[in-house]
CSV table of C-alpha atoms and ligand atoms in Angstrom, one decimal:
chain,number,residue,atom,x,y,z
A,1,MET,CA,111.4,83.7,83.3
A,2,ASP,CA,112.5,86.1,86.0
A,3,PHE,CA,110.9,86.2,89.5
A,4,PHE,CA,108.4,89.0,88.7
A,5,LYS,CA,107.3,87.7,85.4
A,6,ARG,CA,106.7,84.2,86.9
A,7,HIS,CA,104.5,85.5,89.7
A,8,PHE,CA,102.7,88.0,87.6
A,9,PHE,CA,102.1,85.5,84.9
A,10,VAL,CA,100.6,82.9,87.3
A,11,ALA,CA,98.2,85.5,88.8
A,12,LEU,CA,97.2,86.8,85.4
A,13,SER,CA,96.6,83.4,83.8
A,14,ALA,CA,94.6,82.4,86.9
A,15,VAL,CA,92.2,85.4,86.4
A,16,LEU,CA,92.1,84.9,82.6
A,17,GLY,CA,91.4,81.2,83.1
A,18,LEU,CA,88.5,82.0,85.5
A,19,ILE,CA,87.0,84.4,82.9
A,20,VAL,CA,87.2,81.7,80.2
A,21,ILE,CA,85.7,79.1,82.5
A,22,ALA,CA,82.7,81.3,83.3
A,23,TYR,CA,82.3,82.3,79.7
A,24,VAL,CA,82.3,78.7,78.5
A,25,GLY,CA,79.9,77.8,81.4
A,26,ALA,CA,77.4,80.5,80.5
A,27,ARG,CA,77.5,79.7,76.8
A,28,GLY,CA,77.2,76.0,77.6
A,29,ASN,CA,73.9,76.4,79.5
A,30,LEU,CA,75.5,75.9,82.9
A,31,GLN,CA,73.6,78.8,84.4
A,32,LEU,CA,72.5,76.8,87.3
A,33,LEU,CA,76.0,75.9,88.2
A,34,PHE,CA,77.4,79.4,87.7
A,35,GLY,CA,74.3,81.3,88.9
A,36,VAL,CA,73.4,79.2,91.9
A,37,VAL,CA,75.7,76.4,93.0
A,38,VAL,CA,79.0,78.3,92.8
A,39,PRO,CA,77.7,81.5,94.5
A,40,TYR,CA,76.2,79.4,97.4
A,41,MET,CA,79.4,77.4,97.7
A,42,ALA,CA,81.5,80.6,97.7
A,43,ALA,CA,79.3,82.1,100.4
A,44,LEU,CA,79.6,79.0,102.6
A,45,ILE,CA,83.4,78.9,102.2
A,46,PHE,CA,83.6,82.6,103.0
A,47,VAL,CA,81.5,82.5,106.1
A,48,GLU,CA,83.0,79.3,107.5
A,49,GLY,CA,86.5,80.2,106.5
A,50,VAL,CA,86.4,83.7,108.1
A,51,ILE,CA,84.8,82.4,111.3
A,52,TYR,CA,87.4,79.6,111.5
A,53,ARG,CA,90.4,81.9,111.1
A,54,VAL,CA,89.0,84.6,113.5
A,55,VAL,CA,88.4,81.9,116.1
A,56,GLN,CA,91.9,80.6,115.6
A,57,TRP,CA,93.3,84.1,116.2
A,58,ALA,CA,91.0,84.8,119.1
A,59,ARG,CA,92.3,81.6,120.8
A,60,SER,CA,95.9,82.6,120.7
A,61,PRO,CA,96.9,84.0,124.1
A,62,VAL,CA,98.1,87.6,124.3
A,63,PRO,CA,99.5,87.9,127.8
A,64,PHE,CA,101.6,91.0,127.2
A,65,ARG,CA,101.0,94.4,125.8
A,66,VAL,CA,102.9,95.1,122.6
A,67,PRO,CA,104.0,98.7,122.8
A,68,THR,CA,104.7,99.4,119.2
A,69,THR,CA,103.5,102.9,119.5
A,70,GLY,CA,104.4,106.3,118.4
A,71,GLY,CA,104.6,109.2,120.8
A,72,GLN,CA,104.9,109.6,124.6
A,73,ASN,CA,103.4,106.9,126.7
A,74,ARG,CA,101.5,108.0,129.9
A,75,THR,CA,104.0,108.4,132.6
A,76,LEU,CA,104.8,110.8,135.4
A,77,PRO,CA,101.9,113.3,135.9
A,78,TRP,CA,103.9,116.4,134.9
A,79,ILE,CA,105.0,114.9,131.5
A,80,GLU,CA,102.2,116.2,129.3
A,81,ARG,CA,100.8,114.5,126.2
A,82,ASP,CA,98.9,116.0,123.3
A,83,LEU,CA,95.9,114.4,121.8
A,84,GLY,CA,97.9,112.8,119.0
A,85,GLU,CA,100.1,111.0,121.5
A,86,LYS,CA,97.1,109.9,123.6
A,87,LEU,CA,95.6,108.4,120.4
A,88,ASP,CA,98.9,106.8,119.2
A,89,ASN,CA,99.7,105.5,122.7
A,90,PRO,CA,96.3,105.0,124.4
A,91,ALA,CA,96.3,104.7,128.2
A,92,ASP,CA,92.5,104.2,128.5
A,93,PHE,CA,89.6,102.6,126.6
A,94,LYS,CA,88.3,105.9,125.2
A,95,HIS,CA,91.6,106.6,123.4
A,96,LEU,CA,92.0,103.0,122.4
A,97,VAL,CA,88.7,103.2,120.6
A,98,GLY,CA,90.0,106.4,119.0
A,99,ARG,CA,93.1,104.6,117.8
A,100,MET,CA,91.1,101.7,116.4
A,101,ALA,CA,88.8,104.1,114.6
A,102,LEU,CA,91.7,106.1,113.1
A,103,GLU,CA,93.2,102.8,111.9
A,104,VAL,CA,90.1,101.3,110.5
A,105,LEU,CA,88.5,104.4,109.0
A,106,ALA,CA,91.5,106.5,108.1
A,107,PHE,CA,94.3,103.9,107.7
A,108,ARG,CA,96.4,105.8,110.2
A,109,SER,CA,99.4,103.5,110.1
A,110,LEU,CA,99.8,103.9,106.4
A,111,PHE,CA,100.0,107.6,106.9
A,112,ARG,CA,103.1,107.3,109.1
A,113,ASN,CA,106.7,107.8,108.1
A,114,LEU,CA,107.2,104.4,106.8
A,115,ARG,CA,109.8,105.2,104.2
A,116,THR,CA,113.5,105.9,104.6
A,117,GLU,CA,115.6,107.2,101.9
A,118,LEU,CA,119.1,108.5,101.4
A,119,VAL,CA,119.0,111.9,99.6
A,120,LYS,CA,121.7,114.4,98.7
A,121,ASP,CA,122.7,116.5,101.7
A,122,PRO,CA,122.4,120.2,100.7
A,123,ASP,CA,125.0,121.1,103.4
A,124,ASN,CA,127.5,118.6,102.3
A,125,PRO,CA,127.8,117.8,98.6
A,126,GLU,CA,130.0,114.8,99.3
A,127,GLY,CA,127.5,113.2,101.8
A,128,ALA,CA,124.0,111.9,102.0
A,129,ARG,CA,121.2,112.5,104.4
A,130,LEU,CA,118.7,109.9,105.7
A,131,ILE,CA,115.1,111.1,105.5
A,132,HIS,CA,111.9,109.6,106.8
A,133,TRP,CA,108.7,110.2,105.0
A,134,SER,CA,105.4,108.5,104.2
A,135,TYR,CA,103.9,106.9,101.2
A,136,ARG,CA,101.2,109.5,100.7
A,137,TRP,CA,100.1,108.1,97.3
A,138,LEU,CA,99.9,104.6,98.7
A,139,TRP,CA,97.7,105.9,101.4
A,140,LEU,CA,95.5,107.8,99.0
A,141,GLY,CA,95.2,104.9,96.6
A,142,ALA,CA,94.4,102.5,99.4
A,143,ILE,CA,91.8,104.8,101.0
A,144,ALA,CA,90.2,105.6,97.6
A,145,PHE,CA,90.0,101.9,96.7
A,146,HIS,CA,88.5,100.7,100.1
A,147,TYR,CA,85.9,103.4,100.3
A,148,ALA,CA,84.9,102.9,96.6
A,149,PHE,CA,84.7,99.2,97.2
A,150,LEU,CA,82.4,99.7,100.2
A,151,VAL,CA,80.1,102.1,98.3
A,152,VAL,CA,79.9,99.7,95.2
A,153,ILE,CA,79.0,96.8,97.5
A,154,LEU,CA,76.4,98.9,99.4
A,155,ARG,CA,74.9,100.0,96.1
A,156,HIS,CA,74.7,96.4,94.8
A,157,LEU,CA,72.3,95.7,97.7
A,158,ARG,CA,69.6,97.1,95.4
A,159,PHE,CA,69.8,93.8,93.6
A,160,PHE,CA,69.3,91.8,96.8
A,161,MET,CA,66.6,93.7,98.6
A,162,GLU,CA,62.9,94.5,97.9
A,163,PRO,CA,62.0,97.2,98.7
A,164,VAL,CA,65.4,98.9,98.5
A,165,PRO,CA,66.0,100.7,101.8
A,166,TYR,CA,66.1,104.5,101.5
A,167,PRO,CA,69.8,104.9,102.6
A,168,ILE,CA,70.8,102.6,99.7
A,169,THR,CA,68.7,104.6,97.2
A,170,LEU,CA,70.1,107.9,98.6
A,171,LEU,CA,73.7,106.6,98.3
A,172,THR,CA,73.0,105.4,94.7
A,173,ASP,CA,71.6,108.9,93.8
A,174,VAL,CA,74.6,110.7,95.4
A,175,ASP,CA,77.1,108.4,93.7
A,176,GLY,CA,75.4,108.9,90.4
A,177,PHE,CA,75.2,112.6,90.8
A,178,PHE,CA,77.3,113.4,87.8
A,179,GLN,CA,74.6,112.6,85.2
A,180,PHE,CA,76.7,113.5,82.1
A,181,PHE,CA,75.7,110.2,80.5
A,182,VAL,CA,72.7,107.9,80.4
A,183,PRO,CA,72.9,105.7,82.4
A,184,ALA,CA,74.3,107.9,85.2
A,185,VAL,CA,77.9,107.3,85.8
A,186,TYR,CA,78.6,105.9,89.3
A,187,LEU,CA,81.7,107.6,90.6
A,188,SER,CA,82.6,104.8,93.0
A,189,GLY,CA,82.8,102.2,90.2
A,190,ILE,CA,85.3,104.4,88.3
A,191,VAL,CA,87.3,105.3,91.4
A,192,LEU,CA,87.5,101.6,92.3
A,193,VAL,CA,89.0,100.5,89.0
A,194,VAL,CA,91.4,103.5,88.8
A,195,ALA,CA,92.6,103.0,92.4
A,196,VAL,CA,93.1,99.2,91.9
A,197,ALA,CA,94.9,99.9,88.6
A,198,TYR,CA,97.2,102.4,90.4
A,199,LEU,CA,97.9,100.0,93.3
A,200,LEU,CA,98.9,97.3,90.8
A,201,PHE,CA,100.9,99.7,88.7
A,202,ARG,CA,102.8,100.8,91.8
A,203,ARG,CA,103.5,97.2,92.8
A,204,ILE,CA,104.9,96.5,89.4
A,205,THR,CA,106.9,99.6,88.8
A,206,ASN,CA,108.5,100.1,92.2
A,207,PRO,CA,111.6,97.8,92.1
A,208,SER,CA,111.8,97.1,95.9
A,209,LEU,CA,108.0,96.3,96.0
A,210,ARG,CA,108.2,94.2,92.9
A,211,TYR,CA,111.0,92.2,94.6
A,212,ILE,CA,108.8,91.1,97.5
A,213,SER,CA,105.6,90.6,95.5
A,214,LEU,CA,104.2,87.2,94.9
A,215,ALA,CA,101.4,85.8,92.8
A,216,ALA,CA,99.3,86.0,96.0
A,217,ASP,CA,99.8,89.8,95.8
A,218,TYR,CA,98.9,90.2,92.2
A,219,PHE,CA,96.0,87.9,92.1
A,220,PRO,CA,93.6,89.8,94.3
A,221,LEU,CA,94.4,93.0,92.6
A,222,LEU,CA,93.9,91.5,89.1
A,223,LEU,CA,90.7,89.8,90.3
A,224,ILE,CA,89.2,92.9,91.7
A,225,LEU,CA,90.3,94.8,88.6
A,226,ALA,CA,88.5,92.2,86.4
A,227,ILE,CA,85.4,92.4,88.6
A,228,GLY,CA,85.3,96.2,88.3
A,229,THR,CA,86.0,96.1,84.6
A,230,THR,CA,83.3,93.5,83.8
A,231,GLY,CA,80.8,95.5,86.0
A,232,ILE,CA,81.6,98.7,84.0
A,233,LEU,CA,81.4,96.9,80.7
A,234,MET,CA,78.0,95.6,81.8
A,235,ARG,CA,76.6,98.9,82.9
A,236,TYR,CA,77.9,101.3,80.2
A,237,PHE,CA,78.8,99.2,77.1
A,238,PHE,CA,77.1,95.8,76.8
A,239,LYS,CA,73.8,96.2,78.6
A,240,THR,CA,72.6,93.4,80.9
A,241,ASP,CA,69.0,92.7,81.8
A,242,VAL,CA,69.1,94.1,85.4
A,243,ILE,CA,65.5,93.0,86.0
A,244,ALA,CA,66.5,89.4,85.4
A,245,VAL,CA,69.7,89.9,87.5
A,246,LYS,CA,67.5,91.1,90.4
A,247,GLU,CA,65.2,88.0,90.0
A,248,LEU,CA,68.3,85.7,90.2
A,249,ALA,CA,69.8,87.7,93.2
A,250,MET,CA,66.4,87.7,95.1
A,251,GLY,CA,66.1,84.0,94.6
A,252,LEU,CA,69.6,83.5,96.0
A,253,VAL,CA,69.0,85.5,99.2
A,254,THR,CA,65.5,84.2,99.9
A,255,LEU,CA,66.9,80.6,99.5
A,256,HIS,CA,64.5,80.0,96.6
A,257,PRO,CA,67.0,80.0,93.8
A,258,LYS,CA,65.9,80.0,90.2
A,259,ILE,CA,67.4,80.9,86.9
A,260,PRO,CA,65.3,83.7,85.3
A,261,ALA,CA,63.3,82.9,82.2
A,262,THR,CA,65.0,85.7,80.2
A,263,ALA,CA,68.6,84.8,79.6
A,264,ILE,CA,71.3,87.0,81.2
A,265,SER,CA,74.4,87.8,79.3
A,266,PRO,CA,77.6,85.7,79.7
A,267,LEU,CA,79.3,88.9,80.9
A,268,PHE,CA,77.1,88.9,84.0
A,269,TYR,CA,78.1,85.3,84.7
A,270,ILE,CA,81.7,86.1,84.4
A,271,HIS,CA,81.2,89.0,86.8
A,272,LEU,CA,79.4,86.8,89.3
A,273,PHE,CA,81.9,84.0,89.0
A,274,LEU,CA,84.8,86.3,89.6
A,275,VAL,CA,83.0,87.7,92.7
A,276,SER,CA,82.3,84.1,93.9
A,277,VAL,CA,86.0,83.3,93.5
A,278,LEU,CA,87.0,86.4,95.4
A,279,PHE,CA,84.7,85.5,98.3
A,280,ALA,CA,85.8,81.9,98.4
A,281,TYR,CA,89.5,82.9,98.2
A,282,PHE,CA,89.1,85.6,100.9
A,283,PRO,CA,89.6,83.4,104.1
A,284,PHE,CA,92.8,81.9,102.7
A,285,SER,CA,94.5,85.1,101.6
A,286,LYS,CA,96.0,88.3,102.7
A,287,LEU,CA,92.5,89.8,102.3
A,288,MET,CA,91.9,88.6,105.8
A,289,HIS,CA,93.6,91.8,107.0
A,290,ALA,CA,90.1,93.2,107.0
A,291,PRO,CA,88.9,91.2,110.1
A,292,GLY,CA,92.5,90.9,111.2
A,293,VAL,CA,93.0,94.6,111.9
A,294,PHE,CA,90.4,94.3,114.8
A,295,MET,CA,92.4,91.5,116.3
A,296,SER,CA,95.9,93.0,116.1
A,297,PRO,CA,97.4,93.2,119.6
A,298,THR,CA,99.5,96.1,118.5
A,299,ARG,CA,96.3,98.1,117.9
A,300,ASN,CA,93.6,96.8,120.2
A,301,LEU,CA,95.4,96.9,123.6
A,302,THR,CA,95.9,99.9,125.8
A,303,CYS,CA,99.6,100.6,126.5
A,304,ASN,CA,99.6,100.3,130.3
A,305,ASN,CA,102.9,98.5,130.7
A,306,ARG,CA,104.2,101.2,133.0
A,307,TRP,CA,101.6,100.8,135.7
A,308,VAL,CA,100.1,97.3,135.2
A,309,ARG,CA,102.3,94.3,135.7
A,310,HIS,CA,101.4,91.7,133.0
A,311,VAL,CA,102.1,88.2,134.1
A,312,ASN,CA,102.4,85.5,131.6
A,313,PRO,CA,99.5,83.2,132.7
A,314,TRP,CA,100.6,79.9,131.3
A,315,ASN,CA,104.1,79.5,132.7
A,316,TYR,CA,103.7,81.2,136.1
A,317,PRO,CA,105.1,80.6,138.7
A,318,VAL,CA,108.3,80.3,136.8
A,319,LYS,CA,110.6,77.6,138.0
A,320,TYR,CA,113.9,79.3,138.4
A,321,HIS,CA,117.3,78.2,139.5
A,322,SER,CA,119.0,80.6,141.9
A,323,TYR,CA,122.7,81.3,141.9
A,324,ALA,CA,123.0,79.8,145.4
A,325,GLU,CA,121.4,76.5,144.2
A,326,TYR,CA,123.7,76.6,141.2
A,327,GLU,CA,126.8,77.0,143.3
A,328,ASP,CA,125.6,74.3,145.7
A,329,LYS,CA,125.4,72.0,142.7
A,330,PHE,CA,128.7,72.8,141.1
A,331,ARG,CA,130.8,74.0,144.1
A,332,GLU,CA,133.4,71.3,144.0
A,333,PRO,CA,134.2,71.3,140.3
A,334,MET,CA,134.2,75.1,140.5
A,335,ILE,CA,136.8,75.1,143.3
A,336,ASP,CA,138.8,72.5,141.4
A,337,VAL,CA,139.2,74.7,138.3
A,338,GLY,CA,139.7,77.8,140.4
A,339,ILE,CA,136.4,79.6,139.8
A,340,PRO,CA,135.7,81.9,142.8
A,341,VAL,CA,132.7,80.8,144.9
A,342,GLU,CA,130.6,82.7,147.4
A,343,LYS,CA,130.5,80.0,150.0
A,344,GLU,CA,133.3,77.5,150.5
A,345,GLN,CA,131.1,74.8,152.0
B,1,HEM,C1,82.8,92.1,95.4
B,1,HEM,C2,81.6,92.3,94.8
B,1,HEM,C3,81.3,93.2,93.6
B,1,HEM,C4,82.0,94.2,93.1
B,1,HEM,C5,83.3,94.8,93.6
B,1,HEM,C6,81.3,94.7,91.9
B,1,HEM,C7,81.7,95.7,91.1
B,1,HEM,C8,80.9,96.3,90.1
B,1,HEM,C9,81.1,97.5,89.4
B,1,HEM,C10,82.3,98.4,89.7
B,1,HEM,C11,80.1,97.7,88.5
B,1,HEM,C12,80.0,98.9,87.6
B,1,HEM,C13,78.9,99.8,87.9
B,1,HEM,C14,78.9,100.3,89.3
B,1,HEM,O1,79.7,101.1,89.6
B,1,HEM,O2,78.0,99.9,90.0
B,1,HEM,C15,79.2,96.6,88.7
B,1,HEM,C16,78.1,96.5,87.9
B,1,HEM,C17,77.2,95.4,88.0
B,1,HEM,N1,77.3,94.4,88.9
B,1,HEM,FE1,78.7,94.1,90.3
B,1,HEM,N2,80.2,93.9,91.7
B,1,HEM,C18,80.2,92.9,92.8
B,1,HEM,C19,79.2,92.0,93.0
B,1,HEM,C20,78.1,91.7,92.2
B,1,HEM,C21,77.2,90.7,92.4
B,1,HEM,C22,77.2,89.7,93.5
B,1,HEM,C23,76.2,90.8,91.4
B,1,HEM,C24,75.0,89.9,91.3
B,1,HEM,C25,73.9,90.3,91.5
B,1,HEM,C26,76.6,91.9,90.6
B,1,HEM,C27,75.9,92.4,89.5
B,1,HEM,C28,76.2,93.5,88.8
B,1,HEM,C29,75.4,94.1,87.7
B,1,HEM,C30,74.1,93.4,87.1
B,1,HEM,C31,76.0,95.2,87.2
B,1,HEM,C32,75.5,96.2,86.2
B,1,HEM,C33,74.7,97.2,86.9
B,1,HEM,C34,74.0,98.2,86.0
B,1,HEM,O3,73.8,97.9,84.8
B,1,HEM,O4,73.5,99.1,86.6
B,1,HEM,N3,77.8,92.4,91.1
B,1,HEM,N4,79.7,95.8,89.6
C-alpha cells in the first residue's frame, strides 16, 4: 500500500470504527455510557488538555521578537508606511491588535503569496518565469469552514439553554432564512459539510499536499465530515426526537444527567460520540492551532527590534572570551608554529 493509501485508510477506518462502536452501543442499551459518561469524559479531557498545553506554551520564554513580517518596518521618520505595512509590521499595541484581529478573523496569513510556481515565460518561449501567488481557494474553503462551524456550534446552544437567549434564536432564524423545505434548511450546516469535503478533496488531489499529509491530517477532516453528515441526516432525513435530545443535553449541562424516557435514535448517539471524540482528540492534535494562534510569537509581538534592545534574560551577562585572553593563553604555541600575534609577551 502506498504512503497516501496507508494514511488515508488508517484515518478512514478510525472514523468508520467509531461509528460502528457508537451504533453497537446505542443498539445494545449503553445509552448511559454514550449519552453521559463519554461526553463528560471528553469534556474533561478537552478542558484539562487545552489548559495544560496552553500553560506549557505560555511558560516557554520568548526573549526576542521574531520579525517574520511583510512590509516596511518602522524606521527613520521620513520613510513612510501605509496602513497595510503598519498592520503587517506593527510598531505599537494598536496595530498589533489589528494584526491579530486580521489573522484570527480573516485568516490574513493564508491570503498571502504562499505559492511559488514556474510558468511559461511569454517573453521567452525557451525559458520559465517564477511567479508568487496565493491559494485563494484554500483561503475561501478555510474561512467558509471555520465560520460555518462557529455558527453551527452557536446554534446548537439551543439544546443546552433554557430559555434560549435571543441572539441564538436570531442567528438560527437568519441561518434558516431559505425556507424552501420543511424543516428550514440551515445554510451553515450545508456550508460546513461542503467546505470540509473541499478541504479533504484538495488534500487528496494535490500531489505535493498529499505527499506531506498523514493520518493525523485526514482524521480530523473525516471526523468533522462525519459529524456534519450525521447531523444533516438527523435533521432532514431520519428525524430525531429533539425534545428528548434537549432533555439529555440540559441534564448534562446542569450536572443532573439522565437518559430521557423516550428513546433517541442510534444516529444521534453516533453524532454525539463523534463529537465527544473530536473534543477529546482536540488537545493532542493539530486542532490546537485554534488557541495556538493567540500565542504565536510571530503574530503577537510588536516588531520593535530597531529601537528596543532585547536582551536574552537567562544567559546574560554572557561569559565571553576576548581575543586578548585567547592570545595570552595560546601565545607560545602560536609563536612556535608562526601564527602572527598582537603582543609578543
Ligand atoms: C462539534 C460539534 C457539533 C457539530 C459540528 C455538529 C454539527 C451538526 C450539523 C451540521 C447538523 C445539521 C443541522 C444543522 O445545520 O444544525 C447537526 C444537527 C444536529 N445535532 Fe449536531 N453538531 C455538534 C454537536 C452536537 C451535540 C453536542 C449535540 C447534542 C446535543 C448535537 C445534536 C444534534 C441534533 C439533535 C441535530 C439535529 C437537529 C435538528 O433536527 O434540528 N450536535 N449537528
